[in-house]
Amino acid sequence: MNLNIYLGMLHQAENTLAESFRQVAEGHGAEPDVHFLCRTLAAQCDRHGELLGPVVHRYGENSSDNEPERLHAQGLNTTRKGPVGLLRDLQDLYLLASLVDVTWTMVKQAGSALRDKELLAVVEQCDAETATQLRWLQTRMKQAAPQALVAAR
Amino acid sequence: MVDRIAKIWGTRTPYPRDALWPVRVDQVLDPGIALGDIDRWVQSACVLCSNGCACDIAVKDGAMVGIRGRAQDLVNHGRLGPKGLFASRQGVSHKDRLTSPLIRENGQLIECDWDTAMRRIVDRSRELLAERGPLSHGFYTSGQLFLEEYYALAVIGKAGIGTPHMDGNTRLCTATAAAAMKESFGADGQPGSYTDIDSCDALFLYGHNMAETQTVLWSRVLDRIAGPDRPKIVCVDPRDTEVARHADVHLALRPGTNLALMHALVREVLAQGWQDAGYIRDHTLGLDRLREAVEPWTAEAAAAVCGVPAADIRDAARIFGTSARVVSTVLQGFYQSSQATAASCQVNNLHLLRGMLGEPGRGVLQMNGQPTAQNNRECGADGDLPGFRNWENPDHIHELARLWKVDPMTIPHWAPPTHAMQIFRYAEQGSIDFLWISATNPAVSMPELPRIRDILAKPDLFLVVQDLYLTETAQYADVVLPAAGWGEKTGTFTNVNRIVHLSDKAVDPPGQARSDLDIFLDYARRMNFTTLDGGPLLDWTGPEDAFEAWKNCSRGRPCDYTGITYDRLRGGSGIPWPCNEDHPNGTDRLYGDGVFPTDPDYCESYGHDLLTGATVGAQAFRAQDTGARALFKTAPFHPPHEEPDEDYPLRYTTGRTAYHFHTRTKTGRSRPLTDAAPRAWVELAREDADRLGISEGDLVRVTSRRGRIEIPARVSWIAPGTVFAPFHYGYWDTGGGPGAHPAAANELTATEWDPVSKQPMFKNAAVTVEKIGDATGPAPAPTTTASRPAAAPGSRPVPATAGGDGAHATETPGTEPAPRFPDAIRNAREGRQP
């Protein structure tokens, strides 16, 4: 049973994403939509972590495995400035959220094979929100990209 | 004669359910003018709120000398409100009018001729397009121009320049109405009709102080209330408005908590089984997700968040769930508050649950704030595409390109059109350096004014302002263009319930002022915008050409105007769209057949996630297989982002008074209206005032994280913990700038907007209040409105607001039978004046 490796990875990735959302929220306070939504989405990630707690406890969280460790993404330690900086920070969030998203999918696959109703219920609550986080990031980036890449000084 | 300042809604003409609202013709003539003196009456409609009251302008010797309501019109049955009576013509016929273009030379605005002003604009425009491209250009327009003018501007921006940066102040007033209808029904388009007021058993007003914002519509409600079978009234508003005083249930909730309340109402309707299962099955999608979202929101849970009794929430739900015919209206209390689109969609959801749409007395009115906001949404000079087309649908873009004979790639459609707050952000960052503002005054009406002033004052921003007066905004301009006003130009516009009116030119504009349409067409000519075949992009010579071009653009879309002509609009009633071969007399209500414009090839939007604003996208939308059904959409409740704390312990909300419109550019020039509400004030509850040692009329300082205002306090009946200031007051009549005692309500508001509609939040902020000076008299606030004083025991009463001799109007009831749809339109078409 190696599910604990993926549960550990997911738990950590949600934490990293939450912290990174908060980092971007603080770094881009002059973009109020980004600021407030990133705070809201950070709280969503926190809640995903909480919901995962009992399942992780049951399977045990394994963070010692070396191989999937390479998949752990670094969070954002700082934010960039200006229109292109905003775009790049959102894109970093997009990469982190993508990792979370695909990890939920793998965990769901395992949960289905295990017929683990508790785990599947957690997935059901969380992975749709992660998908929406990705769609919001993409919506916001697509809006910002032309101005940032073509017109910004 | 009736003093229509003291009696805002005039004399009652009661009527029973399902009867026609009786005619009452309201009229004011200038002192010394008798009916026989008048040379001619010119047909128009009022532009001082979104109601769209039809009127005739009295003209004598080339001047406007009076106004009267049109008895035969479906909207107002002859009535006019105080703003229409006392500011329509006074608001434009004033010595302060701009009569010449101005350009900035050595820091000063100086008069010049049109050629000089337009050349300066065109030179800068060409230079920037060559250097930096279309994304350097932004256009910020209004909810007060005519349809023809918006359409011209939309074509210029989208097909001439090719910039996505176009919006109107409609973003501040009605963007959420449009967004909520797009999310629920697939496209903009008002489901209900004013005639539903005549037939309803219950009327819900959500954040809608109708008594002050649409005084004539409220007269219609008052006449039902005074009739033999009054409808039940439910009012959702933190203030003790005139609506609240007539309400069977008043939910005086905390600002920022609308969605929690709405969740509880929906939950209660479902829990009691008041929904219409057959309608839901046949005409809607998404009930399960809605049910899940509202499940935690018991009346008690909402009561704790909203600060209203759970029993009142249950009472309201019972009235909604058990009345045979319910009408809901929604306005700024929802649109300008947090989670605006989600809260407004819940109103749509309640009606979908009960299958109450498109039948007499069973409908929704998602209101507009301004007279021509609807046209900006239709014509696409705001954040929409013309004809309610979908920016994510390539076929719709190709339709527009064929219509305009331009390359589809010219029309920006890689993202939604840029919303107003983002346009100003780009200007702040310097990536928009050309901003053309027409008929609006962001220096007073936008949130966080200290920031807006900094943006407008940026030296590298080339600012064009087109208006009637040298507004607070115009003072920052590089070029000021004098525009013709109401009564000085011809054009059409459309009110809240889709009724199109023609406003004919009655008099010449002052000096060199020109219509907004002429100005836009002049710019297009000088810029040499061309079609693919080399002809001019805009070859219109006047408004009727523009209207005919617009009809083509609207063909086959929800807002189909193809059956309307200028001639048909003359003589009878206004006509509600869609009006085409299938509906030759227009359409009173939409969706009575339960068929909604959610077909993916037809819809205006594929929708959004209501919490974040993430787009759903074509693929996911198509996968829903909507089958012309409406969508239950919602979001989880989220508390407002700025809540009271130790430093800023009170909730701040802004709003309107019956006597003024917007930033008083017109109403501030009317003596009766100015006398009724001369200067800014702030309202506090008695409990809060007592605790802070504040008495009626004391000068107080209200401070938020953004700024401060220093104005007299009115101790009113507002909910404790909440502070209110009217947003009308700026600085044009008090020295031009904020000075030592800033008075504009938006000094305090925050830069934040709804994630879907992008409407700014003017109604959620945290403030602190302190007394800084003793009263020299009562606050300059009306006593006839929600600002009514809550007198302290033993204190001297505040004199009642009255207008006196200058505010008298005649009211003539029952001169002719009341107009009825569609007879009022058919008769006019056949040449029989009803």
PDB file of C-alpha atoms in Angstrom, chain A residues 30-33 36-37 39-41 44 82-83 132 135-136 139-140 142-144 146-147 150-153, chain B residues 132 135 165 414-415 422 425-426 429-433 609 611-616 638 641 751-753 755:
ATOM      1  CA  ALA A  30      -3.265  46.955  -5.259  1.00  0.00           C
ATOM      2  CA  GLU A  31      -5.212  44.387  -7.293  1.00  0.00           C
ATOM      3  CA  PRO A  32      -8.190  43.990  -4.953  1.00  0.00           C
ATOM      4  CA  ASP A  33      -9.766  41.071  -6.793  1.00  0.00           C
ATOM      5  CA  PHE A  36      -9.313  39.097  -1.670  1.00  0.00           C
ATOM      6  CA  LEU A  37      -9.834  36.002  -3.786  1.00  0.00           C
ATOM      7  CA  ARG A  39      -7.208  34.967   0.688  1.00  0.00           C
ATOM      8  CA  THR A  40     -10.504  33.155   0.154  1.00  0.00           C
ATOM      9  CA  LEU A  41      -8.825  30.412  -1.849  1.00  0.00           C
ATOM     10  CA  GLN A  44     -10.254  26.748   0.909  1.00  0.00           C
ATOM     11  CA  GLY A  82       4.196  45.178 -11.838  1.00  0.00           C
ATOM     12  CA  PRO A  83       1.823  43.764 -14.456  1.00  0.00           C
ATOM     13  CA  THR A 132     -12.452  26.086  -9.901  1.00  0.00           C
ATOM     14  CA  ARG A 135     -10.270  28.070 -13.805  1.00  0.00           C
ATOM     15  CA  TRP A 136     -10.194  31.324 -11.879  1.00  0.00           C
ATOM     16  CA  THR A 139      -9.588  33.478 -16.309  1.00  0.00           C
ATOM     17  CA  ARG A 140      -7.606  36.149 -14.478  1.00  0.00           C
ATOM     18  CA  LYS A 142      -6.062  35.542 -19.722  1.00  0.00           C
ATOM     19  CA  GLN A 143      -7.538  38.899 -18.822  1.00  0.00           C
ATOM     20  CA  ALA A 144      -4.203  40.302 -17.614  1.00  0.00           C
ATOM     21  CA  PRO A 146      -2.555  41.206 -23.232  1.00  0.00           C
ATOM     22  CA  GLN A 147      -2.104  44.381 -21.186  1.00  0.00           C
ATOM     23  CA  VAL A 150       1.740  44.233 -24.998  1.00  0.00           C
ATOM     24  CA  ALA A 151       0.927  47.570 -23.422  1.00  0.00           C
ATOM     25  CA  ALA A 152       2.518  47.762 -19.979  1.00  0.00           C
ATOM     26  CA  ARG A 153       5.468  50.081 -19.580  1.00  0.00           C
TER      27      ARG A 153
ATOM     28  CA  ARG B 132       1.565  51.570 -28.446  1.00  0.00           C
ATOM     29  CA  LEU B 135      -4.610  48.794 -25.722  1.00  0.00           C
ATOM     30  CA  HIS B 165     -11.150  48.891 -22.680  1.00  0.00           C
ATOM     31  CA  TRP B 414      -9.747  37.217 -26.321  1.00  0.00           C
ATOM     32  CA  ALA B 415     -11.105  38.094 -22.887  1.00  0.00           C
ATOM     33  CA  GLN B 422      -9.689  47.680 -14.228  1.00  0.00           C
ATOM     34  CA  ARG B 425      -6.151  50.492 -12.719  1.00  0.00           C
ATOM     35  CA  TYR B 426      -4.497  50.351 -16.141  1.00  0.00           C
ATOM     36  CA  GLN B 429      -0.249  51.882 -14.027  1.00  0.00           C
ATOM     37  CA  GLY B 430       0.247  53.914 -17.196  1.00  0.00           C
ATOM     38  CA  SER B 431      -0.668  51.286 -19.763  1.00  0.00           C
ATOM     39  CA  ILE B 432      -3.810  53.221 -20.731  1.00  0.00           C
ATOM     40  CA  ASP B 433      -2.727  56.754 -21.600  1.00  0.00           C
ATOM     41  CA  ASP B 609     -18.467  30.428 -10.924  1.00  0.00           C
ATOM     42  CA  LEU B 611     -17.670  32.748  -5.817  1.00  0.00           C
ATOM     43  CA  THR B 612     -14.577  33.482  -7.908  1.00  0.00           C
ATOM     44  CA  GLY B 613     -15.791  34.732 -11.290  1.00  0.00           C
ATOM     45  CA  ALA B 614     -13.997  31.889 -13.099  1.00  0.00           C
ATOM     46  CA  THR B 615     -15.552  31.428 -16.536  1.00  0.00           C
ATOM     47  CA  VAL B 616     -17.413  28.184 -17.140  1.00  0.00           C
ATOM     48  CA  HIS B 638     -18.536  34.772   2.482  1.00  0.00           C
ATOM     49  CA  HIS B 641     -13.880  41.637   3.493  1.00  0.00           C
ATOM     50  CA  THR B 751     -11.721  49.641  -4.163  1.00  0.00           C
ATOM     51  CA  GLU B 752     -13.347  46.244  -4.427  1.00  0.00           C
ATOM     52  CA  TRP B 753     -15.867  44.632  -6.744  1.00  0.00           C
ATOM     53  CA  PRO B 755     -16.146  38.799  -8.899  1.00  0.00           C
TER      54      PRO B 755
END
